[in-house]
Amino acid sequence: MDVLGPPPGELNGLMEAPPHAVYSSLEELIAQVNGFAGLRGYKLVVVRSKTNNVGQKIWAHLACDRHGVKRNTHKLTPETRKKNRRSRRCECPMHVAAIKTTSDLWEIAVKNPEHNHGPYVPPPKRKRDLVPPPPSETVNLPLLATPSACIADFCLVPIGTGSASVSAEIAEVQRLLKRSGLVFSMSSAGTTVEGPWDDVMRIIGQAHSLLHGSGVVRIQTDIRVGSRTDKKQTIEDKIAVVQALLNGQEEDYISDGEDLTFEDPTAGQLREAMSNMHTNNGNGMQLGMMTQPHTGYAAQSSNMHGLAQGFDPAMTTHLQHDPAMTTHMQQHMHNGLG
């Protein structure tokens, strides 16, 4: 199906006929003429041609591809026609002649430059063939907002201050950040700032302006910024997640569903008690276990409970109510005594 443009009378100037020119062959003429016509919304086809006595073409008639009328070759009537096939033919009168000269060159002569139709426009593609444009080409740029929150690490380096130290300039930037009301944290190699994107970028730019105003002619800043939309995350949150993983790798005991780490005071005292048993009572315990194998477990348990009571009553509670911890300590003792 063709999509027609404005009325022909308004487009004959645009759908102009090929200019007069000379070509080396009929094939070159057809290619050049259709290249010219294709840019103007029509196409020329060879309707008929004439040859000489030796079978060489000497003349050709080229017409608009919409010349002639639709043919009913099967003599169908509206009642017998199953498919309503459409034709592009509309009796367009535009045609040209290609003539071979005596010098074996071809030239074109326009016989009728007028069309009775508008330029050809390719039909739109099917929906499944259409490729949606990328969002960057369809978004309304003035209305595109920046992220509502971000965390940026930036390292501002004043250049050409005449000194290897930049602590004075960094101190000025820190004072500016404090006045901004944004959450920030300084490290030895930069500063982390948290807040809305526009506010964070503005304060970094203001830090540049502040130092330029104090005489620093050149500043180089590296910025690494991140944003996310699935959840709200602060500077402290990001550090806490990593710290929790580090603490999880240091688990020593599990009692009543609670993790005891080396940093737990009770766990540390239990470890110290075990160490003291290995050091101070190891020989006696080993002798007792060798001479009295049936009473060795009772001696170990009694000794461990006694050591626990000597340090902290809370450890006695752990040993009395958690047999697994007692067994765990016994294994440590066996390893130390062996």
Tab-separated table of C-alpha atoms in Angstrom:
chain	number	residue	atom	x	y	z
A	1	MET	CA	0.000	0.000	0.000
A	2	ASP	CA	1.372	3.373	-0.985
A	3	VAL	CA	1.093	6.447	1.123
A	4	LEU	CA	0.540	9.353	-1.196
A	5	GLY	CA	1.753	12.826	-0.523
A	6	PRO	CA	0.218	16.179	-1.444
A	7	PRO	CA	-1.648	16.648	-4.743
A	8	PRO	CA	0.441	16.191	-7.908
A	9	GLY	CA	0.195	19.799	-8.965
A	10	GLU	CA	2.155	20.840	-5.889
A	11	LEU	CA	4.823	18.194	-6.419
A	12	ASN	CA	5.629	18.295	-10.108
A	13	GLY	CA	8.414	20.689	-9.278
A	14	LEU	CA	9.817	18.249	-6.741
A	15	MET	CA	9.225	15.191	-8.944
A	16	GLU	CA	11.152	16.760	-11.787
A	17	ALA	CA	12.160	14.782	-14.838
A	18	PRO	CA	15.783	13.701	-15.331
A	19	PRO	CA	17.934	16.375	-16.990
A	20	HIS	CA	19.345	15.924	-20.443
A	21	ALA	CA	22.631	14.050	-20.350
A	22	VAL	CA	24.783	11.660	-22.390
A	23	TYR	CA	25.744	8.159	-21.202
A	24	SER	CA	28.082	5.473	-22.477
A	25	SER	CA	25.496	2.655	-22.423
A	26	LEU	CA	21.792	2.026	-21.914
A	27	GLU	CA	22.488	0.254	-18.627
A	28	GLU	CA	24.349	3.292	-17.298
A	29	LEU	CA	21.515	5.559	-18.444
A	30	ILE	CA	18.867	3.503	-16.633
A	31	ALA	CA	20.937	3.322	-13.442
A	32	GLN	CA	21.697	7.055	-13.389
A	33	VAL	CA	18.131	8.082	-14.280
A	34	ASN	CA	16.598	5.888	-11.568
A	35	GLY	CA	19.118	7.154	-9.053
A	36	PHE	CA	17.914	10.668	-9.841
A	37	ALA	CA	14.218	9.665	-9.811
A	38	GLY	CA	14.457	7.607	-6.616
A	39	LEU	CA	15.442	10.670	-4.636
A	40	ARG	CA	12.268	12.365	-5.894
A	41	GLY	CA	9.765	9.632	-5.108
A	42	TYR	CA	9.271	7.829	-8.411
A	43	LYS	CA	10.862	5.197	-10.616
A	44	LEU	CA	11.264	4.676	-14.372
A	45	VAL	CA	10.891	1.297	-16.079
A	46	VAL	CA	11.560	0.200	-19.659
A	47	VAL	CA	8.204	-0.211	-21.366
A	48	ARG	CA	9.471	-1.168	-24.825
A	49	SER	CA	12.648	-0.935	-26.907
A	50	LYS	CA	13.816	-1.215	-30.535
A	51	THR	CA	16.829	-3.030	-31.985
A	52	ASN	CA	18.703	-2.767	-35.306
A	53	ASN	CA	19.435	-5.478	-37.867
A	54	VAL	CA	22.230	-6.992	-35.773
A	55	GLY	CA	20.182	-7.162	-32.569
A	56	GLN	CA	21.640	-4.084	-30.880
A	57	LYS	CA	19.280	-1.777	-29.005
A	58	ILE	CA	19.047	1.653	-30.517
A	59	TRP	CA	16.020	3.111	-28.706
A	60	ALA	CA	14.098	2.573	-25.440
A	61	HIS	CA	10.917	3.992	-23.969
A	62	LEU	CA	11.009	4.586	-20.216
A	63	ALA	CA	7.860	5.437	-18.297
A	64	CYS	CA	6.889	6.046	-14.686
A	65	ASP	CA	6.298	2.725	-12.952
A	66	ARG	CA	2.715	3.844	-12.281
A	67	HIS	CA	1.860	4.108	-15.961
A	68	GLY	CA	-1.031	2.150	-17.509
A	69	VAL	CA	-4.108	0.679	-15.851
A	70	LYS	CA	-4.709	-2.331	-13.661
A	71	ARG	CA	-5.224	-5.462	-15.749
A	72	ASN	CA	-7.891	-8.060	-15.022
A	73	THR	CA	-6.120	-10.945	-16.713
A	74	HIS	CA	-8.378	-13.599	-15.175
A	75	LYS	CA	-11.588	-11.746	-16.078
A	76	LEU	CA	-12.758	-11.730	-12.465
A	77	THR	CA	-15.891	-9.973	-11.314
A	78	PRO	CA	-16.476	-8.464	-7.880
A	79	GLU	CA	-18.447	-11.599	-7.005
A	80	THR	CA	-15.765	-14.072	-8.085
A	81	ARG	CA	-12.776	-12.100	-6.802
A	82	LYS	CA	-11.530	-13.583	-3.520
A	83	LYS	CA	-8.682	-11.167	-2.864
A	84	ASN	CA	-8.831	-7.448	-3.412
A	85	ARG	CA	-5.368	-6.958	-4.786
A	86	ARG	CA	-4.427	-3.351	-5.241
A	87	SER	CA	-2.360	-1.975	-8.086
A	88	ARG	CA	-0.010	0.966	-8.155
A	89	ARG	CA	-0.937	1.770	-11.736
A	90	CYS	CA	-2.812	5.026	-12.164
A	91	GLU	CA	-2.216	5.910	-15.856
A	92	CYS	CA	0.652	8.243	-15.053
A	93	PRO	CA	1.600	10.017	-18.319
A	94	MET	CA	5.234	10.792	-17.430
A	95	HIS	CA	7.717	9.127	-19.831
A	96	VAL	CA	11.139	9.691	-21.435
A	97	ALA	CA	13.037	8.274	-24.404
A	98	ALA	CA	16.557	6.876	-24.439
A	99	ILE	CA	18.168	7.250	-27.881
A	100	LYS	CA	21.469	5.853	-29.158
A	101	THR	CA	23.446	8.411	-31.141
A	102	THR	CA	25.684	7.818	-34.121
A	103	SER	CA	28.713	7.968	-31.835
A	104	ASP	CA	27.446	4.951	-29.844
A	105	LEU	CA	26.467	7.131	-26.902
A	106	TRP	CA	23.050	7.299	-25.236
A	107	GLU	CA	21.139	10.432	-24.494
A	108	ILE	CA	17.810	11.061	-22.796
A	109	ALA	CA	14.883	13.048	-24.129
A	110	VAL	CA	11.953	13.920	-21.861
A	111	LYS	CA	8.619	13.432	-23.639
A	112	ASN	CA	6.236	14.233	-20.757
A	113	PRO	CA	7.558	15.461	-17.386
A	114	GLU	CA	4.185	15.558	-15.599
A	115	HIS	CA	2.995	13.029	-13.000
A	116	ASN	CA	-0.628	12.557	-11.908
A	117	HIS	CA	0.272	11.267	-8.456
A	118	GLY	CA	2.386	12.182	-5.477
A	119	PRO	CA	5.837	10.792	-4.650
A	120	TYR	CA	6.106	7.248	-3.411
A	121	VAL	CA	6.444	6.805	0.350
A	122	PRO	CA	7.375	3.333	1.660
A	123	PRO	CA	4.610	1.839	3.825
A	124	PRO	CA	5.264	1.717	7.569
A	125	LYS	CA	6.827	-1.421	8.931
A	126	ARG	CA	4.853	-3.959	10.877
A	127	LYS	CA	4.843	-3.507	14.625
A	128	ARG	CA	6.934	-6.626	15.148
A	129	ASP	CA	9.557	-5.245	12.756
A	130	LEU	CA	9.749	-1.859	14.389
A	131	VAL	CA	12.734	-1.309	16.659
A	132	PRO	CA	11.903	1.161	19.429
A	133	PRO	CA	14.327	4.051	19.650
A	134	PRO	CA	16.630	4.093	22.659
A	135	PRO	CA	15.402	6.080	25.670
A	136	SER	CA	18.170	8.626	25.193
A	137	GLU	CA	16.526	9.729	21.921
A	138	THR	CA	12.949	9.980	23.225
A	139	VAL	CA	13.376	11.388	26.708
A	140	ASN	CA	12.526	15.026	27.336
A	141	LEU	CA	15.972	16.240	28.339
A	142	PRO	CA	14.887	19.407	30.214
A	143	LEU	CA	12.499	17.302	32.325
A	144	LEU	CA	14.943	14.469	33.030
A	145	ALA	CA	15.722	14.612	36.744
A	146	THR	CA	18.951	13.662	38.459
A	147	PRO	CA	19.035	10.899	41.131
A	148	SER	CA	17.434	11.841	44.426
A	149	ALA	CA	20.360	10.410	46.408
A	150	CYS	CA	23.952	9.462	45.756
A	151	ILE	CA	27.251	8.807	47.508
A	152	ALA	CA	30.351	10.387	45.986
A	153	ASP	CA	34.029	9.964	46.787
A	154	PHE	CA	36.120	12.886	45.577
A	155	CYS	CA	39.780	13.742	45.843
A	156	LEU	CA	40.516	17.409	45.222
A	157	VAL	CA	44.123	18.207	44.346
A	158	PRO	CA	45.254	21.880	44.191
A	159	ILE	CA	48.030	22.336	41.631
A	160	GLY	CA	50.679	25.030	41.559
A	161	THR	CA	50.398	26.147	45.195
A	162	GLY	CA	54.171	26.327	45.631
A	163	SER	CA	54.106	23.763	48.457
A	164	ALA	CA	53.989	19.987	48.656
A	165	SER	CA	51.434	20.233	51.464
A	166	VAL	CA	47.759	20.804	50.663
A	167	SER	CA	46.423	20.395	54.198
A	168	ALA	CA	45.400	24.060	54.461
A	169	GLU	CA	43.315	23.843	51.270
A	170	ILE	CA	41.722	20.554	52.356
A	171	ALA	CA	40.846	22.072	55.723
A	172	GLU	CA	39.005	24.888	53.936
A	173	VAL	CA	37.042	22.328	51.931
A	174	GLN	CA	36.118	20.458	55.118
A	175	ARG	CA	34.829	23.667	56.702
A	176	LEU	CA	32.734	24.287	53.592
A	177	LEU	CA	31.282	20.766	53.767
A	178	LYS	CA	30.404	21.237	57.409
A	179	ARG	CA	28.466	24.395	56.594
A	180	SER	CA	26.601	22.652	53.715
A	181	GLY	CA	24.649	20.358	56.036
A	182	LEU	CA	25.473	17.284	53.920
A	183	VAL	CA	26.705	14.063	55.485
A	184	PHE	CA	30.405	13.628	54.770
A	185	SER	CA	33.405	11.670	55.948
A	186	MET	CA	37.058	12.524	55.369
A	187	SER	CA	39.725	9.886	54.797
A	188	SER	CA	43.444	10.118	54.162
A	189	ALA	CA	42.953	10.091	50.372
A	190	GLY	CA	39.677	11.929	49.847
A	191	THR	CA	36.215	12.722	51.154
A	192	THR	CA	32.902	10.875	50.883
A	193	VAL	CA	29.754	12.997	50.561
A	194	GLU	CA	26.157	11.790	50.765
A	195	GLY	CA	23.021	13.595	49.597
A	196	PRO	CA	20.915	14.543	46.555
A	197	TRP	CA	22.859	14.458	43.300
A	198	ASP	CA	22.527	18.166	42.582
A	199	ASP	CA	23.577	19.128	46.112
A	200	VAL	CA	26.614	16.823	46.066
A	201	MET	CA	27.822	18.076	42.672
A	202	ARG	CA	27.156	21.660	43.695
A	203	ILE	CA	29.279	21.419	46.850
A	204	ILE	CA	32.169	19.903	44.886
A	205	GLY	CA	31.928	22.762	42.404
A	206	GLN	CA	31.747	25.265	45.257
A	207	ALA	CA	34.911	23.732	46.708
A	208	HIS	CA	36.621	24.514	43.398
A	209	SER	CA	35.347	28.089	43.452
A	210	LEU	CA	36.383	28.512	47.079
A	211	LEU	CA	39.990	27.520	46.415
A	212	HIS	CA	40.148	29.461	43.153
A	213	GLY	CA	39.060	32.505	45.120
A	214	SER	CA	41.913	31.978	47.571
A	215	GLY	CA	44.508	32.040	44.790
A	216	VAL	CA	44.720	28.429	43.573
A	217	VAL	CA	44.794	28.726	39.795
A	218	ARG	CA	44.385	25.044	38.930
A	219	ILE	CA	42.524	22.168	40.625
A	220	GLN	CA	42.255	18.537	39.544
A	221	THR	CA	39.461	16.455	41.124
A	222	ASP	CA	38.724	12.754	40.739
A	223	ILE	CA	35.094	11.822	41.468
A	224	ARG	CA	33.620	8.343	41.903
A	225	VAL	CA	29.866	8.528	42.434
A	226	GLY	CA	27.219	5.836	42.872
A	227	SER	CA	23.433	5.815	43.044
A	228	ARG	CA	20.808	3.092	43.421
A	229	THR	CA	17.014	2.930	43.303
A	230	ASP	CA	16.234	-0.422	44.939
A	231	LYS	CA	16.836	0.834	48.470
A	232	LYS	CA	18.155	3.760	50.471
A	233	GLN	CA	21.735	3.283	51.621
A	234	THR	CA	23.929	5.629	53.625
A	235	ILE	CA	27.675	5.774	54.115
A	236	GLU	CA	27.324	4.014	57.474
A	237	ASP	CA	25.145	1.304	55.932
A	238	LYS	CA	27.761	0.407	53.326
A	239	ILE	CA	30.498	0.158	55.958
A	240	ALA	CA	28.269	-1.819	58.337
A	241	VAL	CA	27.546	-4.474	55.695
A	242	VAL	CA	31.252	-5.161	55.163
A	243	GLN	CA	31.950	-5.073	58.909
A	244	ALA	CA	29.201	-7.624	59.507
A	245	LEU	CA	30.803	-9.968	56.976
A	246	LEU	CA	34.185	-9.570	58.658
A	247	ASN	CA	32.661	-10.315	62.059
A	248	GLY	CA	30.872	-13.346	60.660
A	249	GLN	CA	34.188	-14.886	59.604
A	250	GLU	CA	35.436	-14.725	63.204
A	251	GLU	CA	32.678	-16.880	64.757
A	252	ASP	CA	34.044	-19.183	67.450
A	253	TYR	CA	31.114	-20.619	69.410
A	254	ILE	CA	27.366	-20.926	68.887
A	255	SER	CA	25.277	-21.087	72.050
A	256	ASP	CA	21.473	-20.962	72.207
A	257	GLY	CA	21.354	-19.653	68.662
A	258	GLU	CA	23.625	-16.677	69.452
A	259	ASP	CA	26.996	-16.130	67.821
A	260	LEU	CA	29.928	-15.599	70.147
A	261	THR	CA	32.949	-14.010	68.494
A	262	PHE	CA	36.432	-13.449	69.773
A	263	GLU	CA	35.378	-9.931	70.645
A	264	ASP	CA	32.706	-11.297	73.035
A	265	PRO	CA	34.005	-10.984	76.629
A	266	THR	CA	32.653	-14.394	77.674
A	267	ALA	CA	34.217	-16.143	74.707
A	268	GLY	CA	37.526	-14.430	75.384
A	269	GLN	CA	37.517	-15.528	79.035
A	270	LEU	CA	36.675	-19.096	78.037
A	271	ARG	CA	39.609	-19.109	75.646
A	272	GLU	CA	41.857	-17.762	78.393
A	273	ALA	CA	40.580	-20.469	80.792
A	274	MET	CA	41.387	-23.171	78.269
A	275	SER	CA	44.860	-21.752	77.786
A	276	ASN	CA	45.460	-21.737	81.547
A	277	MET	CA	44.323	-25.344	81.821
A	278	HIS	CA	46.782	-26.367	79.133
A	279	THR	CA	49.604	-24.445	80.732
A	280	ASN	CA	49.090	-24.935	84.502
A	281	ASN	CA	47.178	-28.184	84.817
A	282	GLY	CA	48.085	-30.058	81.681
A	283	ASN	CA	50.491	-32.500	83.333
A	284	GLY	CA	48.134	-33.279	86.205
A	285	MET	CA	45.153	-33.739	83.965
A	286	GLN	CA	47.100	-36.020	81.652
A	287	LEU	CA	48.255	-38.156	84.632
A	288	GLY	CA	44.709	-38.348	86.010
A	289	MET	CA	43.351	-39.467	82.667
A	290	MET	CA	46.029	-42.148	82.307
A	291	THR	CA	45.632	-43.664	85.802
A	292	GLN	CA	41.880	-43.184	86.140
A	293	PRO	CA	40.361	-43.437	82.669
A	294	HIS	CA	36.831	-43.934	84.025
A	295	THR	CA	36.993	-40.788	86.133
A	296	GLY	CA	38.888	-38.653	83.627
A	297	TYR	CA	35.753	-37.010	82.151
A	298	ALA	CA	34.459	-36.067	85.605
A	299	ALA	CA	37.842	-34.619	86.489
A	300	GLN	CA	37.910	-32.572	83.277
A	301	SER	CA	34.379	-31.307	83.763
A	302	SER	CA	35.018	-30.493	87.419
A	303	ASN	CA	38.235	-28.724	86.610
A	304	MET	CA	36.651	-26.699	83.773
A	305	HIS	CA	33.715	-25.669	85.951
A	306	GLY	CA	36.088	-24.679	88.696
A	307	LEU	CA	38.198	-22.578	86.330
A	308	ALA	CA	35.072	-20.968	84.943
A	309	GLN	CA	33.868	-20.080	88.430
A	310	GLY	CA	37.265	-18.609	89.181
A	311	PHE	CA	36.922	-16.169	86.274
A	312	ASP	CA	33.273	-15.274	85.914
A	313	PRO	CA	30.012	-16.923	87.064
A	314	ALA	CA	28.622	-16.287	83.584
A	315	MET	CA	31.029	-18.883	82.183
A	316	THR	CA	29.736	-21.486	84.641
A	317	THR	CA	26.249	-20.847	83.297
A	318	HIS	CA	27.526	-21.394	79.736
A	319	LEU	CA	29.139	-24.715	80.686
A	320	GLN	CA	26.218	-25.990	82.744
A	321	HIS	CA	23.549	-25.214	80.182
A	322	ASP	CA	25.478	-25.935	77.025
A	323	PRO	CA	26.968	-29.453	76.845
A	324	ALA	CA	28.197	-28.729	73.331
A	325	MET	CA	30.495	-26.013	74.661
A	326	THR	CA	31.857	-28.361	77.295
A	327	THR	CA	32.597	-30.956	74.607
A	328	HIS	CA	34.204	-28.270	72.475
A	329	MET	CA	36.523	-27.312	75.338
A	330	GLN	CA	37.390	-30.940	75.977
A	331	GLN	CA	38.482	-31.308	72.367
A	332	HIS	CA	40.720	-28.282	72.768
A	333	MET	CA	42.207	-29.838	75.897
A	334	HIS	CA	42.866	-33.156	74.155
A	335	ASN	CA	44.595	-31.334	71.298
A	336	GLY	CA	46.704	-29.360	73.764
A	337	LEU	CA	47.611	-32.413	75.837
A	338	GLY	CA	48.346	-34.639	72.880
